[in-house]
């Protein structure tokens, strides 16, 4: 199994993934490996699918609702200034979202008005 996300999901299924915040119906909400931005997390789709457009419209909507659930948890917990969302899949071709809280104290934020 070459897919890192599938490996993380397999570890969760075996009860050995300490990064899991909670299981959602179609995804896992997990803490990011690094915390360059406090609260950085990911939502990992439970099935190995490479592209969002390969999902049905209904599943796209459902998955986005799960991403928004995770984002609301982060906002309620960390109170960020801004939230960033990314779904690239270039390094790991498996549908997943990065949820990146940003803060007034971020160095790049302080250099802009």
N, CA and C atoms as an extended XYZ file, in Angstrom:
339
Properties=species:S:1:pos:R:3:atomname:S:1:resname:S:1:resid:I:1 pbc="F F F"
N         0.856       -1.181        0.000 N   UNK     1
C         0.000        0.000        0.000 CA  UNK     1
C         0.898        1.238        0.000 C   UNK     1
N         0.913        1.958       -1.119 N   UNK     2
C         1.784        3.116       -1.259 CA  UNK     2
C         1.162        4.412       -0.761 C   UNK     2
N        -0.139        4.476       -0.686 N   UNK     3
C        -0.833        5.709       -0.315 CA  UNK     3
C        -0.702        5.950        1.198 C   UNK     3
N        -0.070        7.058        1.552 N   UNK     4
C         0.117        7.399        2.962 CA  UNK     4
C        -1.228        7.550        3.683 C   UNK     4
N        -2.199        8.138        3.015 N   UNK     5
C        -3.501        8.325        3.656 CA  UNK     5
C        -4.176        6.976        3.880 C   UNK     5
N        -4.092        6.068        2.918 N   UNK     6
C        -4.642        4.723        3.122 CA  UNK     6
C        -3.922        4.021        4.276 C   UNK     6
N        -2.618        4.258        4.428 N   UNK     7
C        -1.873        3.684        5.555 CA  UNK     7
C        -2.388        4.245        6.877 C   UNK     7
N        -2.642        5.555        6.910 N   UNK     8
C        -3.182        6.179        8.132 CA  UNK     8
C        -4.572        5.642        8.459 C   UNK     8
N        -5.379        5.440        7.426 N   UNK     9
C        -6.717        4.878        7.642 CA  UNK     9
C        -6.619        3.439        8.146 C   UNK     9
N        -5.694        2.665        7.598 N   UNK    10
C        -5.497        1.285        8.061 CA  UNK    10
C        -5.061        1.273        9.522 C   UNK    10
N        -4.165        2.192        9.903 N   UNK    11
C        -3.727        2.286       11.303 CA  UNK    11
C        -4.908        2.617       12.205 C   UNK    11
N        -5.785        3.513       11.753 N   UNK    12
C        -6.981        3.856       12.530 CA  UNK    12
C        -7.880        2.632       12.695 C   UNK    12
N        -8.073        1.897       11.622 N   UNK    13
C        -8.933        0.703       11.689 CA  UNK    13
C        -8.363       -0.334       12.655 C   UNK    13
N        -7.040       -0.340       12.813 N   UNK    14
C        -6.379       -1.264       13.739 CA  UNK    14
C        -6.259       -0.672       15.145 C   UNK    14
N        -6.751        0.551       15.314 N   UNK    15
C        -6.718        1.194       16.620 CA  UNK    15
C        -5.372        1.777       16.989 C   UNK    15
N        -4.533        2.065       15.979 N   UNK    16
C        -3.193        2.561       16.289 CA  UNK    16
C        -2.857        3.889       15.613 C   UNK    16
N        -3.861        4.743       15.400 N   UNK    17
C        -3.605        6.071       14.852 CA  UNK    17
C        -3.955        7.098       15.929 C   UNK    17
N        -2.926        7.620       16.650 N   UNK    18
C        -3.189        8.545       17.754 CA  UNK    18
C        -3.610        9.944       17.312 C   UNK    18
N        -3.620       10.228       16.009 N   UNK    19
C        -3.936       11.566       15.516 CA  UNK    19
C        -5.429       11.802       15.288 C   UNK    19
N        -6.238       10.769       15.411 N   UNK    20
C        -7.667       10.888       15.104 CA  UNK    20
C        -8.371       11.723       16.170 C   UNK    20
N        -9.047       12.765       15.730 N   UNK    21
C        -9.892       13.576       16.607 CA  UNK    21
C       -11.252       12.914       16.711 C   UNK    21
N       -11.838       12.601       15.544 N   UNK    22
C       -13.107       11.886       15.551 CA  UNK    22
C       -13.367       11.287       14.179 C   UNK    22
N       -14.225       10.285       14.205 N   UNK    23
C       -14.684        9.661       12.973 CA  UNK    23
C       -15.975       10.348       12.556 C   UNK    23
N       -16.043       10.710       11.291 N   UNK    24
C       -17.265       11.228       10.697 CA  UNK    24
C       -17.815       10.140        9.774 C   UNK    24
N       -18.967       10.333        9.222 N   UNK    25
C       -19.586        9.254        8.442 CA  UNK    25
C       -18.708        8.786        7.284 C   UNK    25
N       -18.103        9.727        6.539 N   UNK    26
C       -17.331        9.372        5.342 CA  UNK    26
C       -15.860        9.745        5.435 C   UNK    26
N       -15.449       10.261        6.570 N   UNK    27
C       -14.078       10.727        6.687 CA  UNK    27
C       -13.589       10.634        8.127 C   UNK    27
N       -12.293       10.873        8.277 N   UNK    28
C       -11.690       11.008        9.598 CA  UNK    28
C       -11.195       12.431        9.742 C   UNK    28
N       -11.391       12.996       10.897 N   UNK    29
C       -10.896       14.322       11.265 CA  UNK    29
C        -9.663       14.059       12.113 C   UNK    29
N        -8.499       14.505       11.646 N   UNK    30
C        -7.239       14.188       12.316 CA  UNK    30
C        -6.395       15.443       12.542 C   UNK    30
N        -5.572       15.397       13.576 N   UNK    31
C        -4.595       16.448       13.849 CA  UNK    31
C        -3.476       16.313       12.824 C   UNK    31
N        -3.018       17.427       12.289 N   UNK    32
C        -1.908       17.406       11.354 CA  UNK    32
C        -0.604       16.996       12.021 C   UNK    32
N         0.286       16.401       11.246 N   UNK    33
C         1.581       15.939       11.768 CA  UNK    33
C         2.405       17.078       12.348 C   UNK    33
N         2.308       18.233       11.756 N   UNK    34
C         3.039       19.397       12.268 CA  UNK    34
C         2.027       20.452       12.697 C   UNK    34
N         2.445       21.320       13.569 N   UNK    35
C         1.556       22.363       14.073 CA  UNK    35
C         2.185       23.739       13.858 C   UNK    35
N         2.625       23.996       12.614 N   UNK    36
C         3.147       25.323       12.292 CA  UNK    36
C         2.077       26.376       12.565 C   UNK    36
N         0.843       25.977       12.369 N   UNK    37
C        -0.312       26.809       12.702 CA  UNK    37
C        -1.152       26.006       13.684 C   UNK    37
N        -1.209       26.472       14.912 N   UNK    38
C        -1.900       25.767       15.995 CA  UNK    38
C        -3.314       25.362       15.563 C   UNK    38
N        -3.599       24.070       15.650 N   UNK    39
C        -4.900       23.551       15.269 CA  UNK    39
C        -4.965       22.986       13.862 C   UNK    39
N        -3.833       23.040       13.126 N   UNK    40
C        -3.806       22.493       11.767 CA  UNK    40
C        -4.303       21.053       11.785 C   UNK    40
N        -5.270       20.763       10.939 N   UNK    41
C        -5.894       19.445       10.909 CA  UNK    41
C        -6.213       19.052        9.478 C   UNK    41
N        -6.632       17.808        9.326 N   UNK    42
C        -7.031       17.309        8.019 CA  UNK    42
C        -8.322       16.522        8.137 C   UNK    42
N        -9.034       16.453        7.035 N   UNK    43
C       -10.179       15.570        6.899 CA  UNK    43
C        -9.810       14.593        5.785 C   UNK    43
N        -9.762       13.303        6.129 N   UNK    44
C        -9.342       12.253        5.205 CA  UNK    44
C       -10.556       11.445        4.757 C   UNK    44
N       -10.813       11.408        3.466 N   UNK    45
C       -11.920       10.606        2.943 CA  UNK    45
C       -11.588        9.137        3.184 C   UNK    45
N       -12.528        8.360        3.677 N   UNK    46
C       -12.264        6.972        4.065 CA  UNK    46
C       -11.997        6.046        2.883 C   UNK    46
N       -12.492        6.399        1.709 N   UNK    47
C       -12.271        5.568        0.518 CA  UNK    47
C       -11.112        6.147       -0.288 C   UNK    47
N       -10.369        5.275       -0.948 N   UNK    48
C        -9.290        5.777       -1.808 CA  UNK    48
C        -9.890        6.247       -3.125 C   UNK    48
N       -10.023        7.561       -3.219 N   UNK    49
C       -10.500        8.226       -4.431 CA  UNK    49
C        -9.502        9.328       -4.708 C   UNK    49
N        -9.052        9.435       -5.947 N   UNK    50
C        -8.010       10.400       -6.298 CA  UNK    50
C        -8.517       11.827       -6.460 C   UNK    50
N        -9.699       11.996       -7.019 N   UNK    51
C       -10.178       13.327       -7.407 CA  UNK    51
C       -11.588       13.595       -6.896 C   UNK    51
N       -11.820       14.848       -6.486 N   UNK    52
C       -13.159       15.235       -6.026 CA  UNK    52
C       -14.216       15.026       -7.103 C   UNK    52
N       -13.855       15.277       -8.363 N   UNK    53
C       -14.855       15.141       -9.430 CA  UNK    53
C       -15.258       13.685       -9.673 C   UNK    53
N       -14.530       12.727       -9.082 N   UNK    54
C       -14.899       11.323       -9.203 CA  UNK    54
C       -16.017       10.942       -8.228 C   UNK    54
N       -16.313       11.826       -7.282 N   UNK    55
C       -17.382       11.590       -6.318 CA  UNK    55
C       -18.707       12.080       -6.888 C   UNK    55
N       -19.787       11.458       -6.468 N   UNK    56
C       -21.107       11.941       -6.876 CA  UNK    56
C       -21.321       13.338       -6.291 C   UNK    56
N       -22.227       14.077       -6.877 N   UNK    57
C       -22.536       15.417       -6.361 CA  UNK    57
C       -23.008       15.332       -4.914 C   UNK    57
N       -23.810       14.324       -4.613 N   UNK    58
C       -24.296       14.168       -3.236 CA  UNK    58
C       -23.137       13.903       -2.279 C   UNK    58
N       -22.177       13.062       -2.690 N   UNK    59
C       -21.036       12.778       -1.816 CA  UNK    59
C       -20.134       14.004       -1.689 C   UNK    59
N       -19.972       14.774       -2.746 N   UNK    60
C       -19.198       16.015       -2.662 CA  UNK    60
C       -19.796       16.927       -1.605 C   UNK    60
N       -21.113       17.077       -1.635 N   UNK    61
C       -21.808       17.925       -0.663 CA  UNK    61
C       -21.640       17.387        0.750 C   UNK    61
N       -21.825       16.099        0.916 N   UNK    62
C       -21.698       15.481        2.233 CA  UNK    62
C       -20.279       15.639        2.772 C   UNK    62
N       -19.294       15.396        1.922 N   UNK    63
C       -17.905       15.527        2.357 CA  UNK    63
C       -17.599       16.974        2.739 C   UNK    63
N       -18.103       17.937        1.965 N   UNK    64
C       -17.859       19.337        2.309 CA  UNK    64
C       -18.517       19.687        3.645 C   UNK    64
N       -19.670       19.127        3.923 N   UNK    65
C       -20.313       19.349        5.224 CA  UNK    65
C       -19.432       18.798        6.350 C   UNK    65
N       -18.765       17.689        6.116 N   UNK    66
C       -17.862       17.139        7.125 CA  UNK    66
C       -16.639       18.035        7.304 C   UNK    66
N       -16.145       18.603        6.207 N   UNK    67
C       -15.029       19.563        6.299 CA  UNK    67
C       -15.468       20.776        7.122 C   UNK    67
N       -16.674       21.266        6.883 N   UNK    68
C       -17.170       22.421        7.630 CA  UNK    68
C       -17.400       22.079        9.098 C   UNK    68
N       -17.816       20.874        9.400 N   UNK    69
C       -17.945       20.445       10.793 CA  UNK    69
C       -16.578       20.541       11.473 C   UNK    69
N       -15.559       19.983       10.832 N   UNK    70
C       -14.208       20.019       11.393 CA  UNK    70
C       -13.731       21.462       11.564 C   UNK    70
N       -13.989       22.306       10.587 N   UNK    71
C       -13.580       23.710       10.674 CA  UNK    71
C       -14.261       24.405       11.845 C   UNK    71
N       -15.530       24.152       12.050 N   UNK    72
C       -16.247       24.764       13.173 CA  UNK    72
C       -15.676       24.315       14.510 C   UNK    72
N       -15.255       23.064       14.606 N   UNK    73
C       -14.611       22.582       15.832 CA  UNK    73
C       -13.309       23.342       16.068 C   UNK    73
N       -12.526       23.521       15.016 N   UNK    74
C       -11.252       24.250       15.149 CA  UNK    74
C       -11.505       25.699       15.560 C   UNK    74
N       -12.464       26.347       14.934 N   UNK    75
C       -12.782       27.741       15.268 CA  UNK    75
C       -13.228       27.849       16.726 C   UNK    75
N       -14.097       26.957       17.162 N   UNK    76
C       -14.584       27.004       18.546 CA  UNK    76
C       -13.471       26.732       19.552 C   UNK    76
N       -12.487       25.944       19.158 N   UNK    77
C       -11.409       25.569       20.072 CA  UNK    77
C       -10.277       26.590       20.089 C   UNK    77
N        -9.858       27.066       18.910 N   UNK    78
C        -8.646       27.891       18.806 CA  UNK    78
C        -8.906       29.367       18.506 C   UNK    78
N       -10.094       29.722       18.071 N   UNK    79
C       -10.466       31.115       17.780 CA  UNK    79
C        -9.487       31.799       16.826 C   UNK    79
N        -9.260       31.225       15.649 N   UNK    80
C        -8.341       31.840       14.700 CA  UNK    80
C        -8.920       33.107       14.079 C   UNK    80
N        -8.029       33.910       13.504 N   UNK    81
C        -8.403       35.126       12.791 CA  UNK    81
C        -9.019       34.769       11.435 C   UNK    81
N        -8.496       33.702       10.822 N   UNK    82
C        -8.849       33.312        9.454 CA  UNK    82
C        -8.698       31.813        9.323 C   UNK    82
N        -9.464       31.200        8.435 N   UNK    83
C        -9.335       29.771        8.154 CA  UNK    83
C        -8.981       29.592        6.686 C   UNK    83
N        -7.996       28.740        6.416 N   UNK    84
C        -7.629       28.384        5.049 CA  UNK    84
C        -7.932       26.907        4.826 C   UNK    84
N        -8.317       26.592        3.599 N   UNK    85
C        -8.689       25.227        3.239 CA  UNK    85
C        -7.945       24.858        1.963 C   UNK    85
N        -7.441       23.627        1.907 N   UNK    86
C        -6.726       23.183        0.714 CA  UNK    86
C        -7.034       21.720        0.440 C   UNK    86
N        -7.269       21.426       -0.826 N   UNK    87
C        -7.504       20.046       -1.262 CA  UNK    87
C        -6.693       19.855       -2.542 C   UNK    87
N        -5.413       19.514       -2.391 N   UNK    88
C        -4.522       19.406       -3.551 CA  UNK    88
C        -4.416       17.973       -4.072 C   UNK    88
N        -3.831       17.100       -3.297 N   UNK    89
C        -3.646       15.726       -3.730 CA  UNK    89
C        -2.437       15.505       -4.615 C   UNK    89
N        -1.535       16.490       -4.704 N   UNK    90
C        -0.356       16.326       -5.540 CA  UNK    90
C         0.625       15.314       -4.944 C   UNK    90
N         0.877       15.411       -3.660 N   UNK    91
C         1.805       14.494       -2.998 CA  UNK    91
C         1.124       13.179       -2.629 C   UNK    91
N        -0.095       13.278       -2.176 N   UNK    92
C        -0.885       12.093       -1.795 CA  UNK    92
C        -2.181       12.110       -2.592 C   UNK    92
N        -2.240       11.355       -3.680 N   UNK    93
C        -3.430       11.367       -4.535 CA  UNK    93
C        -4.585       10.585       -3.923 C   UNK    93
N        -5.143       11.160       -2.880 N   UNK    94
C        -6.271       10.581       -2.137 CA  UNK    94
C        -7.043       11.782       -1.617 C   UNK    94
N        -8.336       11.840       -1.862 N   UNK    95
C        -9.122       13.013       -1.473 CA  UNK    95
C        -8.967       13.278        0.023 C   UNK    95
N        -8.494       14.480        0.319 N   UNK    96
C        -8.348       14.946        1.699 CA  UNK    96
C        -8.291       16.463        1.690 C   UNK    96
N        -8.651       17.062        2.805 N   UNK    97
C        -8.640       18.515        2.970 CA  UNK    97
C        -7.686       18.893        4.085 C   UNK    97
N        -6.873       19.906        3.845 N   UNK    98
C        -6.069       20.535        4.896 CA  UNK    98
C        -6.898       21.689        5.441 C   UNK    98
N        -6.990       21.786        6.742 N   UNK    99
C        -7.715       22.886        7.384 CA  UNK    99
C        -6.682       23.636        8.222 C   UNK    99
N        -6.430       24.881        7.846 N   UNK   100
C        -5.306       25.635        8.408 CA  UNK   100
C        -5.806       26.905        9.080 C   UNK   100
N        -5.859       26.896       10.411 N   UNK   101
C        -6.252       28.120       11.108 CA  UNK   101
C        -5.104       29.126       11.075 C   UNK   101
N        -5.440       30.383       10.883 N   UNK   102
C        -4.427       31.448       10.853 CA  UNK   102
C        -4.762       32.452       11.952 C   UNK   102
N        -3.727       33.123       12.436 N   UNK   103
C        -3.864       33.970       13.619 CA  UNK   103
C        -3.314       35.364       13.368 C   UNK   103
N        -3.833       36.322       14.110 N   UNK   104
C        -3.344       37.701       14.035 CA  UNK   104
C        -1.839       37.750       14.279 C   UNK   104
N        -1.333       36.837       15.086 N   UNK   105
C         0.079       36.835       15.458 CA  UNK   105
C         0.975       36.152       14.429 C   UNK   105
N         0.423       35.611       13.336 N   UNK   106
C         1.253       35.000       12.304 CA  UNK   106
C         2.223       36.043       11.764 C   UNK   106
N         3.491       35.697       11.587 N   UNK   107
C         4.478       36.680       11.112 CA  UNK   107
C         4.076       37.351        9.804 C   UNK   107
N         3.558       36.605        8.835 N   UNK   108
C         3.166       37.204        7.560 CA  UNK   108
C         1.939       38.097        7.706 C   UNK   108
N         1.090       37.841        8.688 N   UNK   109
C        -0.080       38.686        8.947 CA  UNK   109
C         0.354       40.036        9.474 C   UNK   109
N         1.381       40.051       10.299 N   UNK   110
C         1.840       41.296       10.932 CA  UNK   110
C         2.483       42.247        9.923 C   UNK   110
N         2.933       41.709        8.788 N   UNK   111
C         3.589       42.575        7.817 CA  UNK   111
C         2.593       43.250        6.876 C   UNK   111
N         1.306       42.893        6.981 N   UNK   112
C         0.267       43.494        6.133 CA  UNK   112
C        -0.744       44.235        7.006 C   UNK   112
N        -1.339       45.285        6.458 N   UNK   113
C        -2.361       46.014        7.234 CA  UNK   113
C        -3.600       45.204        7.488 C   UNK   113
